[in-house]
């Protein structure tokens, strides 16, 4: 089997250590072998990124815009092939895989335009004959550390703005999804960037990831992943004064009011809780349902869940693919046990399923008779598992939805303008959805949360400039 190499200083670099990438729908299907960067190789990536910074600035903004546009075009042209690779290695359905690749292409195109739109301010000084100019400059070298659940979109929404605003990049993808990360990187390497501007270093978080966090040549770290790792990023970057942004977990509520359109509510809940196998930071894991609609909602959810087709994501009729790996499957099953021991009723699913090949298939699980203080309602599980919590009125629904350490996304299904507005205003989440699933966002607007879900500047849209640039104020005597 040929080995997919790391990319450092414009060269493909081999390593004596490789890891294999396994298809979670068929554990006998090895997708590829990927070189694991040594610590020395990571160091040389930091070096060359630093060295190539000036050359990158001198290329100018038209060059940058064209390069990003070219990357976006190739991603879009190859969306069917890349989407299939993504589904094969991550387990989301083919439609979701192609959708994610399309999103990645659009993100590069969006930032190709943003390159030309970055501007500053020229303002009068309080002192006579002085002018004040406020400009944004690139931060330097950005370390990009990404999770496995969006193998191409999350790298795209970090790498594209990093390059657009003139930074160099050292990219460390999650070890479970190196196929998509490598394919994206290979496209970037053919966009004409000077050597050293973009580097791919594959390897364990505890090794290559930790090296990125602790090296003074890395000026900023953009991280998406778990709260535990996010804490390590914050600690290391704070100690050495590096800029960082964290996107972490969620325990996202979807409120269903008595006046909701039941079909809309059930669609939002099933999509939000179980699509992409529930492995989305924005997944609706807490369904907070008003007493008057509760019985109808729960019955419709049970029917809807039992009608879902779980299987190989490359089959076109599959709606729910496998969970990512054995460790995540074990974690999901452990939480199903925890829920039962806490006194919740498992109304549907929660069973390991056998399919034609050996994979990590779990039937989507729904708990009822739950309270918000249960561990299953407070801790992020990151699987196809949701709970229903019964409430009496809007105030209780709002209070339960905000009663969490997280604050990424929150939704409400209602036909009342008053409740919709109140929820939008009083929800503590960073993103609020009305009559839409909590997961599923646009690529040209800010993405991010509050409380334990996010720390630092927002990602995506033009708001990304906040993280990927630093502000300079210049005074000129005229
Ligand atoms: P994770 O275990 O924290 O890993 C994320 C990345 O950090 C991986 O590349 C990992 O490398 C790396 N890493 C691990 N230990 C490290 C260390 N000591 N130093 C530096 N890097 C290290 O998270 P995950 O399991 O991949 O992803 C699931 C989590 O991501 C969930 O909590 C989910 O909610 C969150 N997520 C959040 C968002 C959002 O935007 N808020 C979006 C998607 C996912 P290796 O795994 O290769 O070792």
PDB file of N, CA and C and ligand atoms in Angstrom, residues 145-150 154 157 172-176 203-206 208-210 213 223-230 232-233 247-250 280-281 380 382 408 447 453-454 459, ligand 1:
ATOM      1  N   UNK A 145      -5.717  22.920  14.110  1.00  0.00           N
ATOM      2  CA  UNK A 145      -5.917  21.580  14.685  1.00  0.00           C
ATOM      3  C   UNK A 145      -7.411  21.259  14.609  1.00  0.00           C
ATOM      4  N   UNK A 146      -7.738  20.159  13.938  1.00  0.00           N
ATOM      5  CA  UNK A 146      -9.153  19.918  13.618  1.00  0.00           C
ATOM      6  C   UNK A 146      -9.637  18.548  14.111  1.00  0.00           C
ATOM      7  N   UNK A 147     -10.960  18.407  14.296  1.00  0.00           N
ATOM      8  CA  UNK A 147     -11.543  17.147  14.765  1.00  0.00           C
ATOM      9  C   UNK A 147     -11.921  16.245  13.592  1.00  0.00           C
ATOM     10  N   UNK A 148     -12.476  15.073  13.913  1.00  0.00           N
ATOM     11  CA  UNK A 148     -12.760  14.100  12.853  1.00  0.00           C
ATOM     12  C   UNK A 148     -14.148  14.254  12.244  1.00  0.00           C
ATOM     13  N   UNK A 149     -15.051  15.012  12.870  1.00  0.00           N
ATOM     14  CA  UNK A 149     -16.455  14.901  12.442  1.00  0.00           C
ATOM     15  C   UNK A 149     -16.816  15.739  11.218  1.00  0.00           C
ATOM     16  N   UNK A 150     -15.996  16.754  10.900  1.00  0.00           N
ATOM     17  CA  UNK A 150     -16.154  17.462   9.619  1.00  0.00           C
ATOM     18  C   UNK A 150     -14.771  17.500   8.975  1.00  0.00           C
ATOM     19  N   UNK A 154     -14.299  21.754   8.273  1.00  0.00           N
ATOM     20  CA  UNK A 154     -13.639  22.497   9.363  1.00  0.00           C
ATOM     21  C   UNK A 154     -12.221  22.902   8.964  1.00  0.00           C
ATOM     22  N   UNK A 157     -12.652  25.895   6.763  1.00  0.00           N
ATOM     23  CA  UNK A 157     -13.056  27.178   7.341  1.00  0.00           C
ATOM     24  C   UNK A 157     -11.991  27.761   8.262  1.00  0.00           C
ATOM     25  N   UNK A 172      -2.735  20.319  11.276  1.00  0.00           N
ATOM     26  CA  UNK A 172      -2.714  18.979  11.883  1.00  0.00           C
ATOM     27  C   UNK A 172      -4.143  18.444  11.986  1.00  0.00           C
ATOM     28  N   UNK A 173      -4.510  17.552  11.068  1.00  0.00           N
ATOM     29  CA  UNK A 173      -5.880  17.017  11.091  1.00  0.00           C
ATOM     30  C   UNK A 173      -6.040  15.901  12.123  1.00  0.00           C
ATOM     31  N   UNK A 174      -7.295  15.520  12.398  1.00  0.00           N
ATOM     32  CA  UNK A 174      -7.571  14.400  13.309  1.00  0.00           C
ATOM     33  C   UNK A 174      -7.142  13.091  12.659  1.00  0.00           C
ATOM     34  N   UNK A 175      -6.618  12.194  13.466  1.00  0.00           N
ATOM     35  CA  UNK A 175      -6.002  10.968  12.938  1.00  0.00           C
ATOM     36  C   UNK A 175      -7.008  10.008  12.291  1.00  0.00           C
ATOM     37  N   UNK A 176      -8.297  10.103  12.630  1.00  0.00           N
ATOM     38  CA  UNK A 176      -9.282   9.162  12.053  1.00  0.00           C
ATOM     39  C   UNK A 176      -9.636   9.504  10.611  1.00  0.00           C
ATOM     40  N   UNK A 203      -0.212  13.425  12.555  1.00  0.00           N
ATOM     41  CA  UNK A 203       0.383  12.768  13.720  1.00  0.00           C
ATOM     42  C   UNK A 203      -0.545  12.897  14.908  1.00  0.00           C
ATOM     43  N   UNK A 204      -0.216  12.213  15.976  1.00  0.00           N
ATOM     44  CA  UNK A 204      -1.081  12.217  17.167  1.00  0.00           C
ATOM     45  C   UNK A 204      -1.135  13.607  17.793  1.00  0.00           C
ATOM     46  N   UNK A 205      -2.278  13.917  18.370  1.00  0.00           N
ATOM     47  CA  UNK A 205      -2.421  15.194  19.066  1.00  0.00           C
ATOM     48  C   UNK A 205      -1.397  15.344  20.169  1.00  0.00           C
ATOM     49  N   UNK A 206      -1.148  14.240  20.886  1.00  0.00           N
ATOM     50  CA  UNK A 206      -0.216  14.312  22.011  1.00  0.00           C
ATOM     51  C   UNK A 206       1.214  14.583  21.542  1.00  0.00           C
ATOM     52  N   UNK A 208       2.360  15.733  17.632  1.00  0.00           N
ATOM     53  CA  UNK A 208       2.407  16.866  16.700  1.00  0.00           C
ATOM     54  C   UNK A 208       1.526  18.019  17.197  1.00  0.00           C
ATOM     55  N   UNK A 209       0.340  17.659  17.727  1.00  0.00           N
ATOM     56  CA  UNK A 209      -0.568  18.708  18.229  1.00  0.00           C
ATOM     57  C   UNK A 209       0.084  19.488  19.353  1.00  0.00           C
ATOM     58  N   UNK A 210       0.671  18.750  20.303  1.00  0.00           N
ATOM     59  CA  UNK A 210       1.309  19.418  21.448  1.00  0.00           C
ATOM     60  C   UNK A 210       2.475  20.283  20.977  1.00  0.00           C
ATOM     61  N   UNK A 213       1.152  23.578  19.883  1.00  0.00           N
ATOM     62  CA  UNK A 213       0.717  24.435  20.998  1.00  0.00           C
ATOM     63  C   UNK A 213       1.887  25.120  21.690  1.00  0.00           C
ATOM     64  N   UNK A 223      -8.401  25.961  16.977  1.00  0.00           N
ATOM     65  CA  UNK A 223      -8.676  24.581  17.403  1.00  0.00           C
ATOM     66  C   UNK A 223     -10.171  24.311  17.394  1.00  0.00           C
ATOM     67  N   UNK A 224     -10.549  23.157  16.888  1.00  0.00           N
ATOM     68  CA  UNK A 224     -11.901  22.632  17.093  1.00  0.00           C
ATOM     69  C   UNK A 224     -11.774  21.210  17.598  1.00  0.00           C
ATOM     70  N   UNK A 225     -12.491  20.891  18.669  1.00  0.00           N
ATOM     71  CA  UNK A 225     -12.444  19.541  19.221  1.00  0.00           C
ATOM     72  C   UNK A 225     -13.092  19.511  20.587  1.00  0.00           C
ATOM     73  N   UNK A 226     -12.633  18.610  21.416  1.00  0.00           N
ATOM     74  CA  UNK A 226     -13.297  18.401  22.707  1.00  0.00           C
ATOM     75  C   UNK A 226     -12.907  19.469  23.724  1.00  0.00           C
ATOM     76  N   UNK A 227     -13.701  19.560  24.762  1.00  0.00           N
ATOM     77  CA  UNK A 227     -13.442  20.519  25.839  1.00  0.00           C
ATOM     78  C   UNK A 227     -12.107  20.194  26.512  1.00  0.00           C
ATOM     79  N   UNK A 228     -11.828  18.903  26.685  1.00  0.00           N
ATOM     80  CA  UNK A 228     -10.583  18.513  27.367  1.00  0.00           C
ATOM     81  C   UNK A 228      -9.368  19.007  26.601  1.00  0.00           C
ATOM     82  N   UNK A 229      -9.334  18.744  25.304  1.00  0.00           N
ATOM     83  CA  UNK A 229      -8.175  19.188  24.514  1.00  0.00           C
ATOM     84  C   UNK A 229      -8.172  20.712  24.420  1.00  0.00           C
ATOM     85  N   UNK A 230      -9.349  21.292  24.289  1.00  0.00           N
ATOM     86  CA  UNK A 230      -9.427  22.755  24.220  1.00  0.00           C
ATOM     87  C   UNK A 230      -8.775  23.408  25.433  1.00  0.00           C
ATOM     88  N   UNK A 232      -6.286  22.273  27.079  1.00  0.00           N
ATOM     89  CA  UNK A 232      -4.821  22.194  26.906  1.00  0.00           C
ATOM     90  C   UNK A 232      -4.334  23.275  25.948  1.00  0.00           C
ATOM     91  N   UNK A 233      -5.123  23.513  24.899  1.00  0.00           N
ATOM     92  CA  UNK A 233      -4.755  24.563  23.927  1.00  0.00           C
ATOM     93  C   UNK A 233      -4.728  25.908  24.648  1.00  0.00           C
ATOM     94  N   UNK A 247     -13.249  26.050  19.423  1.00  0.00           N
ATOM     95  CA  UNK A 247     -14.639  25.622  19.201  1.00  0.00           C
ATOM     96  C   UNK A 247     -14.760  24.226  19.770  1.00  0.00           C
ATOM     97  N   UNK A 248     -15.643  24.048  20.732  1.00  0.00           N
ATOM     98  CA  UNK A 248     -15.665  22.757  21.452  1.00  0.00           C
ATOM     99  C   UNK A 248     -17.071  22.141  21.448  1.00  0.00           C
ATOM    100  N   UNK A 249     -17.444  21.563  22.546  1.00  0.00           N
ATOM    101  CA  UNK A 249     -18.644  20.727  22.559  1.00  0.00           C
ATOM    102  C   UNK A 249     -19.959  21.485  22.646  1.00  0.00           C
ATOM    103  N   UNK A 250     -21.030  20.700  22.663  1.00  0.00           N
ATOM    104  CA  UNK A 250     -22.360  21.278  22.794  1.00  0.00           C
ATOM    105  C   UNK A 250     -23.302  20.305  23.497  1.00  0.00           C
ATOM    106  N   UNK A 280     -22.392  15.742  15.598  1.00  0.00           N
ATOM    107  CA  UNK A 280     -22.202  17.145  15.247  1.00  0.00           C
ATOM    108  C   UNK A 280     -22.193  17.942  16.546  1.00  0.00           C
ATOM    109  N   UNK A 281     -21.292  18.904  16.619  1.00  0.00           N
ATOM    110  CA  UNK A 281     -21.234  19.726  17.836  1.00  0.00           C
ATOM    111  C   UNK A 281     -22.546  20.478  18.024  1.00  0.00           C
ATOM    112  N   UNK A 380     -21.724  15.970  27.065  1.00  0.00           N
ATOM    113  CA  UNK A 380     -21.785  15.727  25.614  1.00  0.00           C
ATOM    114  C   UNK A 380     -21.466  14.253  25.342  1.00  0.00           C
ATOM    115  N   UNK A 382     -21.998  12.843  21.983  1.00  0.00           N
ATOM    116  CA  UNK A 382     -21.478  12.901  20.608  1.00  0.00           C
ATOM    117  C   UNK A 382     -21.820  11.645  19.808  1.00  0.00           C
ATOM    118  N   UNK A 408     -23.659  26.414  22.412  1.00  0.00           N
ATOM    119  CA  UNK A 408     -23.324  26.503  20.989  1.00  0.00           C
ATOM    120  C   UNK A 408     -24.548  26.885  20.151  1.00  0.00           C
ATOM    121  N   UNK A 447     -19.840  31.686  13.027  1.00  0.00           N
ATOM    122  CA  UNK A 447     -20.189  30.410  13.651  1.00  0.00           C
ATOM    123  C   UNK A 447     -19.506  30.369  15.004  1.00  0.00           C
ATOM    124  N   UNK A 453     -18.669  26.192  25.254  1.00  0.00           N
ATOM    125  CA  UNK A 453     -18.579  25.721  23.862  1.00  0.00           C
ATOM    126  C   UNK A 453     -17.493  26.407  23.059  1.00  0.00           C
ATOM    127  N   UNK A 454     -17.199  27.631  23.354  1.00  0.00           N
ATOM    128  CA  UNK A 454     -16.294  28.390  22.475  1.00  0.00           C
ATOM    129  C   UNK A 454     -15.523  29.396  23.306  1.00  0.00           C
ATOM    130  N   UNK A 459     -15.522  32.188  14.273  1.00  0.00           N
ATOM    131  CA  UNK A 459     -15.048  31.656  13.002  1.00  0.00           C
ATOM    132  C   UNK A 459     -16.042  32.033  11.908  1.00  0.00           C
TER     133      UNK A 459
HETATM  134  P1  LIG B   1     -10.382  15.914  20.238  1.00  0.00           P
HETATM  135  O1  LIG B   1     -10.114  14.560  20.741  1.00  0.00           O
HETATM  136  O2  LIG B   1     -10.260  17.050  21.177  1.00  0.00           O
HETATM  137  O3  LIG B   1      -9.380  16.106  19.001  1.00  0.00           O
HETATM  138  C1  LIG B   1      -9.402  17.273  18.220  1.00  0.00           C
HETATM  139  C2  LIG B   1      -8.022  17.477  17.623  1.00  0.00           C
HETATM  140  O4  LIG B   1      -7.102  17.786  18.682  1.00  0.00           O
HETATM  141  C3  LIG B   1      -7.472  16.250  16.915  1.00  0.00           C
HETATM  142  O5  LIG B   1      -6.750  16.658  15.790  1.00  0.00           O
HETATM  143  C4  LIG B   1      -6.554  15.657  17.975  1.00  0.00           C
HETATM  144  O6  LIG B   1      -5.526  14.859  17.444  1.00  0.00           O
HETATM  145  C5  LIG B   1      -5.993  16.917  18.587  1.00  0.00           C
HETATM  146  N1  LIG B   1      -5.404  16.731  19.910  1.00  0.00           N
HETATM  147  C6  LIG B   1      -5.663  15.754  20.820  1.00  0.00           C
HETATM  148  N2  LIG B   1      -4.875  15.922  21.921  1.00  0.00           N
HETATM  149  C7  LIG B   1      -4.116  17.019  21.703  1.00  0.00           C
HETATM  150  C8  LIG B   1      -3.123  17.710  22.453  1.00  0.00           C
HETATM  151  N3  LIG B   1      -2.709  17.289  23.670  1.00  0.00           N
HETATM  152  N4  LIG B   1      -2.554  18.809  21.926  1.00  0.00           N
HETATM  153  C9  LIG B   1      -2.937  19.267  20.707  1.00  0.00           C
HETATM  154  N5  LIG B   1      -3.854  18.642  19.928  1.00  0.00           N
HETATM  155  C10 LIG B   1      -4.456  17.540  20.428  1.00  0.00           C
HETATM  156  O7  LIG B   1     -11.825  16.028  19.576  1.00  0.00           O
HETATM  157  P2  LIG B   1     -12.497  15.011  18.520  1.00  0.00           P
HETATM  158  O8  LIG B   1     -12.876  13.774  19.253  1.00  0.00           O
HETATM  159  O9  LIG B   1     -11.647  14.898  17.305  1.00  0.00           O
HETATM  160  O10 LIG B   1     -13.799  15.815  18.087  1.00  0.00           O
HETATM  161  C11 LIG B   1     -15.015  15.737  18.768  1.00  0.00           C
HETATM  162  C12 LIG B   1     -15.244  16.996  19.569  1.00  0.00           C
HETATM  163  O11 LIG B   1     -15.158  18.115  18.717  1.00  0.00           O
HETATM  164  C13 LIG B   1     -16.621  17.059  20.184  1.00  0.00           C
HETATM  165  O12 LIG B   1     -16.513  17.521  21.506  1.00  0.00           O
HETATM  166  C14 LIG B   1     -17.347  18.094  19.335  1.00  0.00           C
HETATM  167  O13 LIG B   1     -18.395  18.770  19.976  1.00  0.00           O
HETATM  168  C15 LIG B   1     -16.230  19.008  18.978  1.00  0.00           C
HETATM  169  N6  LIG B   1     -16.558  19.795  17.801  1.00  0.00           N
HETATM  170  C16 LIG B   1     -16.850  21.118  17.974  1.00  0.00           C
HETATM  171  C17 LIG B   1     -17.195  21.894  16.893  1.00  0.00           C
HETATM  172  C18 LIG B   1     -17.498  23.352  17.072  1.00  0.00           C
HETATM  173  O14 LIG B   1     -17.388  24.079  16.103  1.00  0.00           O
HETATM  174  N7  LIG B   1     -17.853  23.800  18.260  1.00  0.00           N
HETATM  175  C19 LIG B   1     -17.256  21.332  15.617  1.00  0.00           C
HETATM  176  C20 LIG B   1     -16.960  19.981  15.482  1.00  0.00           C
HETATM  177  C21 LIG B   1     -16.608  19.226  16.580  1.00  0.00           C
HETATM  178  P3  LIG B   1      -5.671  13.241  17.277  1.00  0.00           P
HETATM  179  O15 LIG B   1      -7.084  12.899  17.522  1.00  0.00           O
HETATM  180  O16 LIG B   1      -5.245  13.006  15.889  1.00  0.00           O
HETATM  181  O17 LIG B   1      -4.735  12.632  18.273  1.00  0.00           O
END
